[in-house]
PDB file of C-alpha atoms in Angstrom:
ATOM      1  CA  MET W   1     111.633 109.419 107.462  1.00 34.00           C
ATOM      2  CA  PRO W   2     110.073 110.860 104.781  1.00 40.00           C
ATOM      3  CA  ASP W   3     107.159 109.190 103.013  1.00 47.00           C
ATOM      4  CA  GLN W   4     108.148 107.405 100.272  1.00 49.00           C
ATOM      5  CA  GLU W   5     105.682 108.212  96.964  1.00 49.00           C
ATOM      6  CA  TYR W   6     107.152 105.401  95.042  1.00 46.00           C
ATOM      7  CA  VAL W   7     108.926 101.920  96.090  1.00 46.00           C
ATOM      8  CA  GLN W   8     109.759  98.837  93.514  1.00 49.00           C
ATOM      9  CA  THR W   9     107.050  95.860  93.679  1.00 49.00           C
ATOM     10  CA  ASP W  10     106.299  93.092  91.533  1.00 53.00           C
ATOM     11  CA  GLY W  11     103.117  94.654  90.396  1.00 55.00           C
ATOM     12  CA  LYS W  12     100.751  93.311  92.898  1.00 57.00           C
ATOM     13  CA  ALA W  13      99.551  95.318  95.803  1.00 58.00           C
ATOM     14  CA  THR W  14     101.926  95.042  98.538  1.00 58.00           C
ATOM     15  CA  THR W  15     102.471  96.559 101.927  1.00 58.00           C
ATOM     16  CA  PRO W  16     105.975  97.881 102.890  1.00 56.00           C
ATOM     17  CA  SER W  17     106.352  99.676 106.203  1.00 63.00           C
ATOM     18  CA  ASN W  18     105.356 102.798 104.897  1.00 65.00           C
ATOM     19  CA  GLY W  19     102.243 102.229 103.288  1.00 75.00           C
ATOM     20  CA  LEU W  20     100.298 100.052 100.527  1.00 79.00           C
ATOM     21  CA  TYR W  21     101.981 100.155  96.830  1.00 80.00           C
ATOM     22  CA  MET W  22     101.008  98.599  93.607  1.00 80.00           C
ATOM     23  CA  ASP W  23     103.543  98.687  90.668  1.00 76.00           C
ATOM     24  CA  GLY W  24     105.782 101.048  92.855  1.00 78.00           C
ATOM     25  CA  GLU W  25     103.376 103.642  93.401  1.00 81.00           C
ATOM     26  CA  ARG W  26     101.593 104.443  96.728  1.00 82.00           C
ATOM     27  CA  LEU W  27      97.699 103.761  96.913  1.00 82.00           C
ATOM     28  CA  ILE W  28      95.270 105.460  99.114  1.00 84.00           C
ATOM     29  CA  VAL W  29      92.610 103.363 100.426  1.00 84.00           C
ATOM     30  CA  LEU W  30      89.022 105.070 100.999  1.00 87.00           C
ATOM     31  CA  PRO W  31      85.979 103.380 102.716  1.00 90.00           C
ATOM     32  CA  LEU W  32      83.129 103.057 100.434  1.00 91.00           C
ATOM     33  CA  ARG W  33      81.091 105.522 102.680  1.00 92.00           C
ATOM     34  CA  SER W  34      84.171 107.988 100.729  1.00 93.00           C
ATOM     35  CA  CYS W  35      83.154 106.923  97.651  1.00 91.00           C
ATOM     36  CA  GLY W  36      79.536 107.256  98.433  1.00 91.00           C
ATOM     37  CA  ALA W  37      80.312 110.852  99.776  1.00 94.00           C
ATOM     38  CA  MET W  38      82.035 112.197  96.452  1.00 93.00           C
ATOM     39  CA  ILE W  39      78.835 110.720  94.272  1.00 92.00           C
ATOM     40  CA  GLU W  40      76.405 112.209  96.752  1.00 91.00           C
ATOM     41  CA  ALA W  41      78.470 115.700  96.210  1.00 94.00           C
ATOM     42  CA  ILE W  42      78.297 115.540  92.790  1.00 94.00           C
ATOM     43  CA  ARG W  43      74.853 114.990  92.663  1.00 91.00           C
ATOM     44  CA  ASP W  44      74.135 117.870  95.112  1.00 93.00           C
ATOM     45  CA  LEU W  45      76.137 120.160  92.849  1.00 95.00           C
ATOM     46  CA  VAL W  46      74.520 119.066  89.531  1.00 94.00           C
ATOM     47  CA  GLY W  47      71.433 117.174  90.616  1.00 90.00           C
ATOM     48  CA  ASP W  48      69.959 114.682  87.865  1.00 86.00           C
ATOM     49  CA  MET W  49      72.868 115.829  85.370  1.00 93.00           C
ATOM     50  CA  ALA W  50      75.549 114.074  87.662  1.00 93.00           C
ATOM     51  CA  ALA W  51      75.990 111.074  85.195  1.00 94.00           C
ATOM     52  CA  GLY W  52      78.230 113.287  82.624  1.00 95.00           C
ATOM     53  CA  PRO W  53      80.534 114.212  85.650  1.00 96.00           C
ATOM     54  CA  LEU W  54      80.696 110.793  86.991  1.00 96.00           C
ATOM     55  CA  TYR W  55      81.455 108.913  83.819  1.00 96.00           C
ATOM     56  CA  TYR W  56      84.045 111.717  83.410  1.00 97.00           C
ATOM     57  CA  LEU W  57      85.875 111.236  86.683  1.00 96.00           C
ATOM     58  CA  GLY W  58      85.618 107.583  86.209  1.00 97.00           C
ATOM     59  CA  LYS W  59      87.490 107.993  83.182  1.00 97.00           C
ATOM     60  CA  ARG W  60      90.234 110.114  84.600  1.00 97.00           C
ATOM     61  CA  ILE W  61      90.468 107.678  87.121  1.00 96.00           C
ATOM     62  CA  GLY W  62      90.867 104.988  84.949  1.00 96.00           C
ATOM     63  CA  GLN W  63      93.616 106.648  82.903  1.00 96.00           C
ATOM     64  CA  GLY W  64      95.524 106.429  86.025  1.00 93.00           C
ATOM     65  CA  LEU W  65      95.180 102.425  86.056  1.00 94.00           C
ATOM     66  CA  VAL W  66      95.993 101.826  82.434  1.00 93.00           C
ATOM     67  CA  ASN W  67      99.758 101.012  83.049  1.00 90.00           C
ATOM     68  CA  GLU W  68      99.040  97.977  85.497  1.00 90.00           C
ATOM     69  CA  VAL W  69      96.205  96.649  83.209  1.00 93.00           C
ATOM     70  CA  SER W  70      98.476  96.609  80.391  1.00 92.00           C
ATOM     71  CA  LYS W  71     100.547  94.440  82.024  1.00 90.00           C
ATOM     72  CA  ARG W  72      98.354  91.959  82.424  1.00 90.00           C
ATOM     73  CA  VAL W  73      97.061  91.791  79.056  1.00 90.00           C
ATOM     74  CA  LYS W  74      97.737  88.283  77.644  1.00 72.00           C
ATOM     75  CA  GLY W  75      97.569  88.134  73.802  1.00 63.00           C
ATOM     76  CA  LYS W  76      97.318  90.919  71.385  1.00 69.00           C
ATOM     77  CA  GLY W  77      94.934  93.150  73.207  1.00 75.00           C
ATOM     78  CA  ARG W  78      91.720  92.001  72.410  1.00 88.00           C
ATOM     79  CA  VAL W  79      88.459  93.232  74.045  1.00 92.00           C
ATOM     80  CA  GLU W  80      88.237  89.597  75.920  1.00 91.00           C
ATOM     81  CA  ASP W  81      91.766  89.753  77.324  1.00 91.00           C
ATOM     82  CA  VAL W  82      91.310  93.218  78.449  1.00 94.00           C
ATOM     83  CA  ALA W  83      87.886  92.581  79.996  1.00 94.00           C
ATOM     84  CA  HIS W  84      89.706  89.836  82.195  1.00 93.00           C
ATOM     85  CA  ALA W  85      92.580  91.723  83.049  1.00 94.00           C
ATOM     86  CA  VAL W  86      90.303  94.863  84.059  1.00 95.00           C
ATOM     87  CA  GLY W  87      87.924  92.626  85.995  1.00 95.00           C
ATOM     88  CA  ASP W  88      91.247  91.425  87.604  1.00 94.00           C
ATOM     89  CA  LEU W  89      92.399  94.477  88.676  1.00 94.00           C
ATOM     90  CA  LEU W  90      89.376  96.119  89.616  1.00 95.00           C
ATOM     91  CA  GLU W  91      88.476  93.255  92.003  1.00 94.00           C
ATOM     92  CA  GLU W  92      91.946  93.629  93.601  1.00 92.00           C
ATOM     93  CA  LEU W  93      91.233  97.084  94.369  1.00 92.00           C
ATOM     94  CA  GLY W  94      88.302  96.343  96.186  1.00 91.00           C
ATOM     95  CA  PHE W  95      85.375  97.132  93.240  1.00 92.00           C
ATOM     96  CA  GLY W  96      83.698  93.975  94.145  1.00 91.00           C
ATOM     97  CA  LYS W  97      83.474  90.901  92.089  1.00 94.00           C
ATOM     98  CA  ILE W  98      83.512  91.190  88.405  1.00 95.00           C
ATOM     99  CA  SER W  99      82.329  88.637  85.946  1.00 95.00           C
ATOM    100  CA  ILE W 100      82.645  88.657  82.498  1.00 96.00           C
ATOM    101  CA  ILE W 101      79.545  87.328  80.772  1.00 96.00           C
ATOM    102  CA  ASP W 102      80.699  87.263  77.338  1.00 95.00           C
ATOM    103  CA  ALA W 103      83.461  89.085  75.029  1.00 93.00           C
ATOM    104  CA  ASP W 104      84.479  88.962  71.452  1.00 90.00           C
ATOM    105  CA  ASN W 105      86.183  91.623  69.440  1.00 86.00           C
ATOM    106  CA  GLU W 106      83.810  94.352  69.384  1.00 91.00           C
ATOM    107  CA  THR W 107      81.516  94.016  72.634  1.00 94.00           C
ATOM    108  CA  ALA W 108      81.849  93.082  76.112  1.00 96.00           C
ATOM    109  CA  THR W 109      79.217  92.500  78.887  1.00 97.00           C
ATOM    110  CA  LEU W 110      80.694  92.727  82.761  1.00 97.00           C
ATOM    111  CA  LYS W 111      78.649  92.289  85.385  1.00 97.00           C
ATOM    112  CA  LEU W 112      79.735  94.007  88.886  1.00 96.00           C
ATOM    113  CA  TYR W 113      78.423  92.434  92.152  1.00 95.00           C
ATOM    114  CA  SER W 114      78.193  95.056  95.111  1.00 93.00           C
ATOM    115  CA  PRO W 115      79.756  98.263  92.972  1.00 94.00           C
ATOM    116  CA  PRO W 116      81.135 101.055  95.191  1.00 93.00           C
ATOM    117  CA  SER W 117      78.645 103.432  93.675  1.00 92.00           C
ATOM    118  CA  ILE W 118      75.653 101.633  94.972  1.00 90.00           C
ATOM    119  CA  ILE W 119      77.265 100.462  98.268  1.00 91.00           C
ATOM    120  CA  GLY W 120      78.807 103.511  98.996  1.00 90.00           C
ATOM    121  CA  MET W 121      75.346 105.740  98.019  1.00 87.00           C
ATOM    122  CA  ARG W 122      73.822 103.303 100.376  1.00 87.00           C
ATOM    123  CA  LEU W 123      76.247 103.680 103.262  1.00 90.00           C
ATOM    124  CA  VAL W 124      76.223 107.538 102.863  1.00 89.00           C
ATOM    125  CA  SER W 125      72.301 108.350 102.585  1.00 78.00           C
ATOM    126  CA  GLY W 126      70.068 105.461 102.669  1.00 73.00           C
ATOM    127  CA  LYS W 127      69.106 106.270  99.265  1.00 59.00           C
ATOM    128  CA  GLU W 128      68.358 103.670  96.453  1.00 51.00           C
ATOM    129  CA  LYS W 129      67.979 100.716  98.820  1.00 49.00           C
ATOM    130  CA  SER W 130      65.926  99.074  96.245  1.00 54.00           C
ATOM    131  CA  ILE W 131      67.334  99.245  92.587  1.00 57.00           C
ATOM    132  CA  GLY W 132      66.267  97.852  89.223  1.00 49.00           C
ATOM    133  CA  GLY W 133      62.559  97.320  88.918  1.00 47.00           C
ATOM    134  CA  GLY W 134      62.463  98.614  85.279  1.00 45.00           C
ATOM    135  CA  THR W 135      64.117 102.164  86.639  1.00 48.00           C
ATOM    136  CA  SER W 136      66.025 104.039  83.509  1.00 51.00           C
ATOM    137  CA  ARG W 137      68.442 105.652  86.053  1.00 67.00           C
ATOM    138  CA  GLY W 138      71.843 104.593  85.714  1.00 84.00           C
ATOM    139  CA  PHE W 139      73.953 103.815  89.047  1.00 89.00           C
ATOM    140  CA  CYS W 140      77.286 102.807  88.348  1.00 95.00           C
ATOM    141  CA  HIS W 141      78.290 105.971  86.206  1.00 95.00           C
ATOM    142  CA  LEU W 142      81.589 106.317  87.938  1.00 96.00           C
ATOM    143  CA  GLU W 143      82.576 102.290  87.042  1.00 97.00           C
ATOM    144  CA  ARG W 144      81.307 102.917  83.326  1.00 97.00           C
ATOM    145  CA  GLY W 145      84.023 105.742  82.926  1.00 97.00           C
ATOM    146  CA  ILE W 146      86.904 103.832  84.725  1.00 97.00           C
ATOM    147  CA  ILE W 147      86.251 100.895  82.525  1.00 97.00           C
ATOM    148  CA  ALA W 148      85.709 103.046  79.411  1.00 97.00           C
ATOM    149  CA  ALA W 149      88.761 104.943  79.872  1.00 97.00           C
ATOM    150  CA  ILE W 150      91.067 101.443  80.312  1.00 96.00           C
ATOM    151  CA  PHE W 151      89.578  99.993  77.340  1.00 95.00           C
ATOM    152  CA  GLU W 152      90.122 103.107  74.914  1.00 95.00           C
ATOM    153  CA  GLU W 153      93.916 103.377  75.962  1.00 93.00           C
ATOM    154  CA  ILE W 154      94.553  99.858  75.533  1.00 93.00           C
ATOM    155  CA  LEU W 155      92.685  99.105  72.263  1.00 92.00           C
ATOM    156  CA  GLY W 156      93.299 102.579  70.588  1.00 91.00           C
ATOM    157  CA  ARG W 157      89.658 102.868  69.737  1.00 91.00           C
ATOM    158  CA  ARG W 158      86.987 104.774  70.692  1.00 93.00           C
ATOM    159  CA  VAL W 159      85.016 102.650  73.560  1.00 95.00           C
ATOM    160  CA  LYS W 160      81.482 103.592  75.030  1.00 95.00           C
ATOM    161  CA  VAL W 161      79.908 101.485  78.292  1.00 96.00           C
ATOM    162  CA  LEU W 162      76.677 101.107  78.944  1.00 96.00           C
ATOM    163  CA  GLU W 163      74.637 100.291  82.126  1.00 95.00           C
ATOM    164  CA  ALA W 164      72.047  97.403  80.674  1.00 94.00           C
ATOM    165  CA  GLU W 165      70.634  96.955  83.705  1.00 92.00           C
ATOM    166  CA  ALA W 166      70.805  97.344  87.605  1.00 89.00           C
ATOM    167  CA  GLY W 167      69.393  94.997  90.114  1.00 88.00           C
ATOM    168  CA  GLU W 168      69.912  92.575  92.941  1.00 89.00           C
ATOM    169  CA  GLU W 169      70.768  89.022  93.482  1.00 89.00           C
ATOM    170  CA  SER W 170      70.445  87.425  97.072  1.00 87.00           C
ATOM    171  CA  GLY W 171      70.214  91.076  98.333  1.00 83.00           C
ATOM    172  CA  LYS W 172      73.512  92.436  96.661  1.00 88.00           C
ATOM    173  CA  PRO W 173      73.326  95.131  93.963  1.00 92.00           C
ATOM    174  CA  TYR W 174      74.691  94.633  90.586  1.00 94.00           C
ATOM    175  CA  CYS W 175      74.989  96.543  87.688  1.00 94.00           C
ATOM    176  CA  THR W 176      75.552  94.614  84.111  1.00 96.00           C
ATOM    177  CA  LEU W 177      77.811  96.862  81.846  1.00 97.00           C
ATOM    178  CA  LYS W 178      77.719  96.553  77.996  1.00 97.00           C
ATOM    179  CA  LEU W 179      80.880  97.799  76.430  1.00 97.00           C
ATOM    180  CA  ILE W 180      81.064  98.650  72.836  1.00 95.00           C
ATOM    181  CA  ALA W 181      84.567  99.125  71.145  1.00 93.00           C
ATOM    182  CA  PHE W 182      84.158 100.871  68.022  1.00 89.00           C
ATOM    183  CA  ASP W 183      86.349 100.540  64.604  1.00 80.00           C
ATOM    184  CA  SER W 184      87.053 103.976  62.642  1.00 61.00           C
ATOM    185  CA  THR W 185      84.166 102.611  60.317  1.00 51.00           C
ATOM    186  CA  VAL W 186      80.533 103.672  60.854  1.00 48.00           C
ATOM    187  CA  ASN W 187      79.377 100.272  59.535  1.00 54.00           C
ATOM    188  CA  SER W 188      81.481  98.660  62.389  1.00 56.00           C
ATOM    189  CA  ALA W 189      80.300 100.833  64.890  1.00 55.00           C
ATOM    190  CA  LYS W 190      76.649 100.305  64.021  1.00 57.00           C
ATOM    191  CA  ARG W 191      77.083  96.644  63.614  1.00 60.00           C
ATOM    192  CA  ALA W 192      78.805  96.382  67.184  1.00 59.00           C
ATOM    193  CA  TYR W 193      75.575  98.454  68.641  1.00 59.00           C
ATOM    194  CA  GLU W 194      73.278  96.487  66.862  1.00 65.00           C
ATOM    195  CA  ARG W 195      74.759  93.412  68.674  1.00 61.00           C
ATOM    196  CA  VAL W 196      74.158  94.724  72.177  1.00 58.00           C
ATOM    197  CA  ALA W 197      70.911  96.925  71.871  1.00 59.00           C
TER     198      ALA W 197
END
């Protein structure tokens, strides 16, 4: 029997006899070590400039998740509604636990516990065993890009996701991400940026 690429499902991840599916599309499952290997490969290629390519890769991945998040958004597509839908989906897909710290119509703060970028890198190379401590180096570029792309598509606004903090709680790593959704006006963008700075 040939592998089916599409089957009808109810929107949640399901497992028919021929694979794992979400919203009818076949999913692939990768170990965290594979995620870490992809990140390490990009860092090997471009060194300290890896943040940009990882963010871009995340944005491309996020574009593939927009339809699923759109179905889950309750309300009129406010930042807060999208934040909860994104958090729920990414948790289902194995991105760790995601808490919405705060959200309004222009900004949101999300805390990702055990994000794949950090856990994967630890598994592959043993690097970055300790994070935080005042370092300016970001860790969750892939996750930032995924979240930015989903918000941009659903809100129809330009979005920037910044890594505000990375650290450990009870031995588990986390990244705190601050999202800024810009309106078309300069004053709105300035006001939103000042709120998270």
